[in-house]
Tab-separated table of C-alpha atoms and ligand atoms in Angstrom:
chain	number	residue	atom	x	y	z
A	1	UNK	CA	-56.294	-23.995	-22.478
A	2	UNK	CA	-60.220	-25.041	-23.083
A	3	UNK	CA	-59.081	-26.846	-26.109
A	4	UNK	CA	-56.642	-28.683	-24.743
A	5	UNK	CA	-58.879	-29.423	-21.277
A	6	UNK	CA	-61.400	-30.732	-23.587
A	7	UNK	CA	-58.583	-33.224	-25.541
A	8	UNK	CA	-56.983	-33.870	-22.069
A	9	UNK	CA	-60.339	-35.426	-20.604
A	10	UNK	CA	-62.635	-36.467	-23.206
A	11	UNK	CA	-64.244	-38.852	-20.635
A	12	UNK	CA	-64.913	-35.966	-18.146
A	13	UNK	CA	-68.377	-36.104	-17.120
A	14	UNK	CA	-70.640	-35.434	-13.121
A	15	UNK	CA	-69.066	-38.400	-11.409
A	16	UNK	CA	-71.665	-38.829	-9.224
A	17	UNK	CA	-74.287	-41.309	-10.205
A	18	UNK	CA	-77.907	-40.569	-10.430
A	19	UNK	CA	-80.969	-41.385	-12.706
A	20	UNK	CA	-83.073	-37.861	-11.936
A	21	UNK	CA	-82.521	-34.960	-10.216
A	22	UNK	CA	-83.581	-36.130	-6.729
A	23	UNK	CA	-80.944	-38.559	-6.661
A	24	UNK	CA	-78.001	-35.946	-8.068
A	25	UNK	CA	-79.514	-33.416	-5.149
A	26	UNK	CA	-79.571	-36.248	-2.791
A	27	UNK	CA	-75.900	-37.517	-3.925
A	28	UNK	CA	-74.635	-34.098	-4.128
A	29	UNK	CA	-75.348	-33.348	-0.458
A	30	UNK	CA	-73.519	-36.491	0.466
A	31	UNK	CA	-70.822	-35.371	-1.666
A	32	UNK	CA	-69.600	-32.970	1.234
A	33	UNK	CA	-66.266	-34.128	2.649
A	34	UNK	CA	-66.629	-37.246	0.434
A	35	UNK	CA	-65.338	-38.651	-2.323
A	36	UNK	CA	-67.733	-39.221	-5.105
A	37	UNK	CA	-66.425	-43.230	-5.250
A	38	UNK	CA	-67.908	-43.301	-1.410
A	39	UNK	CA	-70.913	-41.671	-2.350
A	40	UNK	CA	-71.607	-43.905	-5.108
A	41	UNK	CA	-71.015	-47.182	-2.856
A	42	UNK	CA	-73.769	-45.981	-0.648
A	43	UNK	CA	-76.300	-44.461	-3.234
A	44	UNK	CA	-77.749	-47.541	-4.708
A	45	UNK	CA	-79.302	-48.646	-0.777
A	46	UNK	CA	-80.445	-45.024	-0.368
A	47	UNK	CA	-82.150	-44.737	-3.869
A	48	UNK	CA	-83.617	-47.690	-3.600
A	49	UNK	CA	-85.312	-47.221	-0.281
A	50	UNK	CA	-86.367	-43.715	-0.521
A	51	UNK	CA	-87.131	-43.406	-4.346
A	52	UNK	CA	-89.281	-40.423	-3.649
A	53	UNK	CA	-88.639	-36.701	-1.800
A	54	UNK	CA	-92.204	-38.083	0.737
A	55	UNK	CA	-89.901	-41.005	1.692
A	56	UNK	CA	-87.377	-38.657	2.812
A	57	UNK	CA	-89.494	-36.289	4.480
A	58	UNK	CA	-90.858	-39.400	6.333
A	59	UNK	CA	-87.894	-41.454	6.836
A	60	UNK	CA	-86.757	-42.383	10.069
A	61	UNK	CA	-84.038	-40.941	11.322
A	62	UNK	CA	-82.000	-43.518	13.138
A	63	UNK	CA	-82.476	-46.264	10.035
A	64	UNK	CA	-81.466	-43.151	7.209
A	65	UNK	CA	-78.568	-42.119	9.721
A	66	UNK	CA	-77.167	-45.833	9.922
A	67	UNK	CA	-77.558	-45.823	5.942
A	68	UNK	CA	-75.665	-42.626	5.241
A	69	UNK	CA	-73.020	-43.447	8.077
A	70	UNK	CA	-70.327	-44.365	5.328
A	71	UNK	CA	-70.153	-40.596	3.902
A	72	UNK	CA	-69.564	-38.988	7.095
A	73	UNK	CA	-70.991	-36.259	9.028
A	74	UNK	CA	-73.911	-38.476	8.248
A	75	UNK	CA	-76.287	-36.605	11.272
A	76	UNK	CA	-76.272	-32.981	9.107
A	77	UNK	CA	-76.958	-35.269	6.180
A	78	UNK	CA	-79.386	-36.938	7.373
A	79	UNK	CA	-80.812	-34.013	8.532
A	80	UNK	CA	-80.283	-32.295	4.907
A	81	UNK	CA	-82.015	-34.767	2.864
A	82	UNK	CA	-85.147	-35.208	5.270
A	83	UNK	CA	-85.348	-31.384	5.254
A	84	UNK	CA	-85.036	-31.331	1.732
A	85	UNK	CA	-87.472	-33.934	1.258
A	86	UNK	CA	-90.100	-32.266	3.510
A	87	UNK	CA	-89.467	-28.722	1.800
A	88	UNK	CA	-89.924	-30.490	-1.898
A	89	UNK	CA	-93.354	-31.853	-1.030
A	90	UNK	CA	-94.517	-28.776	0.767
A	91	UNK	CA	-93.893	-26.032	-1.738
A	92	UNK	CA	-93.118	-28.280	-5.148
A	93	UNK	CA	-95.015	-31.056	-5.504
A	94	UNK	CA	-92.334	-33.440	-4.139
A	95	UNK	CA	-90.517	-32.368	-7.615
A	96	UNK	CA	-86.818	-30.733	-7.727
A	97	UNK	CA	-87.100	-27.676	-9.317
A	98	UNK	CA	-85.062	-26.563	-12.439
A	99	UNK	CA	-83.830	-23.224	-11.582
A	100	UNK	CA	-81.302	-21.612	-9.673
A	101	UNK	CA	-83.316	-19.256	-6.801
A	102	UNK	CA	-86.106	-22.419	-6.065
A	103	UNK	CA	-82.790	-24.475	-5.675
A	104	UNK	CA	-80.919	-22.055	-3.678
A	105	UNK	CA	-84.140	-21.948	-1.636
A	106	UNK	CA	-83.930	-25.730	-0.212
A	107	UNK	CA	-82.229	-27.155	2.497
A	108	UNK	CA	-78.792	-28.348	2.446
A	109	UNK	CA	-78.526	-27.008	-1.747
A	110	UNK	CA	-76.046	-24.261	-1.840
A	111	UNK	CA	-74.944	-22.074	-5.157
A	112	UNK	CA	-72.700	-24.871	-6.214
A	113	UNK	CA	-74.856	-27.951	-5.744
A	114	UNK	CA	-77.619	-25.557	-7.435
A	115	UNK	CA	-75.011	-25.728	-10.369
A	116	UNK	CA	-74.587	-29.283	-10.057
A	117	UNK	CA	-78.167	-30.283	-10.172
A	118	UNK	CA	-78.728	-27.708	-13.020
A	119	UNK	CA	-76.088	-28.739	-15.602
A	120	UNK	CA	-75.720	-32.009	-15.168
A	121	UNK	CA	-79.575	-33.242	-14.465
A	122	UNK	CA	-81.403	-30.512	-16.279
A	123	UNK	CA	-79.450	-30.103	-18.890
A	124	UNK	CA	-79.570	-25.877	-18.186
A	125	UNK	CA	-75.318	-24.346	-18.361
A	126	UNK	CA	-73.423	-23.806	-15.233
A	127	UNK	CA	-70.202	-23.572	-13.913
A	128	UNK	CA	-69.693	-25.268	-10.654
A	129	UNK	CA	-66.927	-23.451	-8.222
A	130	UNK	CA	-65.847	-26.618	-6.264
A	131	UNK	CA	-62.292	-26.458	-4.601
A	132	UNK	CA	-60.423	-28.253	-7.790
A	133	UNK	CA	-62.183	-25.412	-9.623
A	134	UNK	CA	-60.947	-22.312	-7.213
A	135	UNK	CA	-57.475	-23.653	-7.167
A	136	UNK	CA	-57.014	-24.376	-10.952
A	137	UNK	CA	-58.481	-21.305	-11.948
A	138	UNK	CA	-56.301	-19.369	-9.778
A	139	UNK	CA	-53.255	-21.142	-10.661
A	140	UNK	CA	-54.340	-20.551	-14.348
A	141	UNK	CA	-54.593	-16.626	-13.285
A	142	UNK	CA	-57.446	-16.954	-15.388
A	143	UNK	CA	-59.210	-14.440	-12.480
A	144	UNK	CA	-57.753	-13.483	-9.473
A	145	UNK	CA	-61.459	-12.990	-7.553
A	146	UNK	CA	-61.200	-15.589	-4.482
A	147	UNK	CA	-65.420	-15.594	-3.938
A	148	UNK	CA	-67.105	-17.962	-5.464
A	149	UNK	CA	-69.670	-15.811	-7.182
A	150	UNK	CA	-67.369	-13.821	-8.058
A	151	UNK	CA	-65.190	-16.707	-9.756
A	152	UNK	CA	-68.390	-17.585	-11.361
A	153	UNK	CA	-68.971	-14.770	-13.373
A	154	UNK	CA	-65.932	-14.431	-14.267
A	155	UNK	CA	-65.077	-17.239	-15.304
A	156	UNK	CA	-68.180	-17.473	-17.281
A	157	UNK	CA	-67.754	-13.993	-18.955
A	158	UNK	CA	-64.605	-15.907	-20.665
A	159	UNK	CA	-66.805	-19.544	-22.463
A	160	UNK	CA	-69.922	-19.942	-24.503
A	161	UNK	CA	-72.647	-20.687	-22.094
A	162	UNK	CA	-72.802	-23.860	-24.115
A	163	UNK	CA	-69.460	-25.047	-22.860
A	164	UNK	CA	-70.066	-24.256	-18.862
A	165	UNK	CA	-70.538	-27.299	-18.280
A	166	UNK	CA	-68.435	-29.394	-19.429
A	167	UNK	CA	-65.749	-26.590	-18.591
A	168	UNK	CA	-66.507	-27.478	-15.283
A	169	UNK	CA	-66.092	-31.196	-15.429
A	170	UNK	CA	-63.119	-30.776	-17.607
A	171	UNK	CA	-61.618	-28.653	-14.778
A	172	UNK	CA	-62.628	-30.595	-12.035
A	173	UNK	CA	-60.769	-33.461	-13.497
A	174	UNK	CA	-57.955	-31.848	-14.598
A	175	UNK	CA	-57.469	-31.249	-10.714
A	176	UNK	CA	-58.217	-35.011	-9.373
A	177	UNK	CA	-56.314	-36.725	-11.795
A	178	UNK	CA	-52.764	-34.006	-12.630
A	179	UNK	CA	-53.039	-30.719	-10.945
A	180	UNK	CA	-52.972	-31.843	-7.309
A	181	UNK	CA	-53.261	-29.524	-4.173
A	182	UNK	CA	-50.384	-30.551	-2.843
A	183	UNK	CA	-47.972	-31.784	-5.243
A	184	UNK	CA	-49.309	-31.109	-8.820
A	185	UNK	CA	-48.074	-33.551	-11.876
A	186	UNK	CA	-46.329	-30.574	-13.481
A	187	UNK	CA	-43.807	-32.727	-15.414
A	188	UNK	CA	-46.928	-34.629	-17.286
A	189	UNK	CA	-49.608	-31.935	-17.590
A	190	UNK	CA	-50.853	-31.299	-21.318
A	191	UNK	CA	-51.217	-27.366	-19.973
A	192	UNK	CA	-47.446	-27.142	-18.827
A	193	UNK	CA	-46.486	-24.557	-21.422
A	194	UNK	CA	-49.105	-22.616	-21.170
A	195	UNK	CA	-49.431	-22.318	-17.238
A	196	UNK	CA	-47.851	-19.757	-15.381
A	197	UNK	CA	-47.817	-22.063	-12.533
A	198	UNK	CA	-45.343	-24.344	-13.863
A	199	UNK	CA	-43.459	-25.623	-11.813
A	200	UNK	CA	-45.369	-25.789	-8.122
A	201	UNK	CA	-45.204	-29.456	-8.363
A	202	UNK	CA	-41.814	-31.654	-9.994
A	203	UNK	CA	-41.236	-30.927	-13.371
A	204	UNK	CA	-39.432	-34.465	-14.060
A	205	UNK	CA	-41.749	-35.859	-16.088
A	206	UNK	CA	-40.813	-39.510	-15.043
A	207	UNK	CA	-41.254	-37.876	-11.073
A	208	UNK	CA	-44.702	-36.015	-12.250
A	209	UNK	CA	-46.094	-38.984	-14.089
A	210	UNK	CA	-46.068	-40.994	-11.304
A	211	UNK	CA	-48.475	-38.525	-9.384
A	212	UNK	CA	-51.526	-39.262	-12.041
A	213	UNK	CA	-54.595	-40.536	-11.019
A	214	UNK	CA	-57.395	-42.184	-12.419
A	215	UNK	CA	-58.632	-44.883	-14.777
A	216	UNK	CA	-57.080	-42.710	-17.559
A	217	UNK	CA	-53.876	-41.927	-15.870
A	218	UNK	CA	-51.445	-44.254	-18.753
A	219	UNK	CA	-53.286	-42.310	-21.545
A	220	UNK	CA	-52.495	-39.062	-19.775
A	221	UNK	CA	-48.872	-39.939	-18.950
A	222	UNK	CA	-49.043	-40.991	-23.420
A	223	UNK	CA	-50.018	-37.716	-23.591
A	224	UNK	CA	-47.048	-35.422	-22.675
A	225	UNK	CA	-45.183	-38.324	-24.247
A	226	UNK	CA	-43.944	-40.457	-20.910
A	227	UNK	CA	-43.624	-44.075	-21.373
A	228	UNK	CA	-47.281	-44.991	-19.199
A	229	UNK	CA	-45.519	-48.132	-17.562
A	230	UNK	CA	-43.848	-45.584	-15.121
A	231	UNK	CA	-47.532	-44.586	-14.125
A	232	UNK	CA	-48.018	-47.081	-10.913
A	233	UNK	CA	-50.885	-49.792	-10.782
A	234	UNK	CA	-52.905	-47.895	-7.882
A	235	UNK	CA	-53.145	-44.592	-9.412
A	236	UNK	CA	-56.029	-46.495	-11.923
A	237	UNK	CA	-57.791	-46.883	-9.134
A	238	UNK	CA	-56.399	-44.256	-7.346
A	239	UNK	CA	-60.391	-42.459	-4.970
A	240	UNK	CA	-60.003	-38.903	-6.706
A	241	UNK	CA	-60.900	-36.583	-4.001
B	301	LIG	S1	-48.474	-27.045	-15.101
B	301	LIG	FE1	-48.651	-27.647	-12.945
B	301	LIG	S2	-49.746	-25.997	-11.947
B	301	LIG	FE2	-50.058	-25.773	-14.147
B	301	LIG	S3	-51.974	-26.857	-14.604
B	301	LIG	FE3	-50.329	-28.289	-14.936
B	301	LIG	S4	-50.102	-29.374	-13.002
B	301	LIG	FE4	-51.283	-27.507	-12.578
């Protein structure tokens, strides 16, 4: 199933963007209720104003609250990054640090954000429990632990360390784009035989190809051999939750 993940969604990759890992901590906490599409609309302003954790610690409130407004729950965001910001330049030199206990350690950065920041702007392995990731894995039986941490390990007992990451973005996708919450694209999923949760969503594949998403939702549709025309214009640009 990691070999076909991997062939499903070569393009899988953090879909937030980011440049260092103040901006992926920074994006990540906006990430919260948010689509990563959203997030990235509002990113470039933020970045560009506060371009260092000092300028968040000093930021003013009402102007960063206005900024973030577009994410929601923007008030315990903007609350979260100046906290973060202050906590960076008090006890690490205004630097985000590059392991998982300082991380855990600062505001607003949970285990999974930890695991963000880690893979995907420090280059260090780690799997990233998100909801798409709980779900799949669970469908997948692959575990049957419902914590987290728990998940975590176990899922990482099973892949190289090497692969954690990517595991986790090829996961991740696989639930945005075909193996919804609601109504997964059974019918046109590349796993289908070897799922034991075929079947929770329609297994017509005409019906199921219809319920891709994403800029590679034809070439997925291709893929379990369904003509891609039936794949509608929006999914392309369908926001991925
Ligand atoms: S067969 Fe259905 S439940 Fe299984 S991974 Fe594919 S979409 Fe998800």
């Amino acid at each position: 199933m990691g070999r076909i993940l991997a062939e499903t969604h070569p393009d899988a990759h953090c879909e937030l963007d980011f440049r260092n890992p103040l901006e992926l901590a920074v994006a990540t906490i906006l990430s919260a209720q948010a689509t990563d599409k959203k997030v990235n609309e509002v990113t470039p302003k933020v970045f560009a104003q506060y371009p260092t954790a000092a300028d968040y610690a000093a930021a003013d409130r009402a102007e960063l609250e206005v900024t973030l407004k577009p994410t929601g729950f923007f008030r315990n965001k903007t609350d979260s990054v100046m906290k973060l910001g202050q906590q960076l330049v008090e006890r690490f030199d205004g630097e985000v640090p590059g392991n998982l206990p300082d991380l855990v350690s600062l505001p607003g950065i949970g285990r999974k954000t930890a695991n963000v920041i880690l893979g995907n702007a420090f280059g260090v392995p780690g799997i990233t429990v998100d909801t798409h990731f709980q779900r799949l894995v669970g469908r997948w039986r692959w575990t049957a632990e419902t914590d987290p941490v728990k998940i975590e390990h176990a899922i990482g007992a099973m892949f190289d360390k090497r692969d954690w990451t990517m595991l986790s973005h090829r996961v991740i996708f696989h639930g945005r784009r075909v193996c919804h919450a609601r109504k997964p694209a059974c019918g046109a999923c590349t796993l289908a035989k070897l799922c034991p949760s075929y079947g929770t969503g329609p297994t017509d594949p005409v019906q199921a190809a219809k319920l891709l998403k994403g800029p590679r939702a034809a070439q997925l549709a291709e893929a379990v051999g369904v003509d891609p025309s039936v794949v509608p214009q929006q999914a392309f640009a369908a926001d991925v939750p």
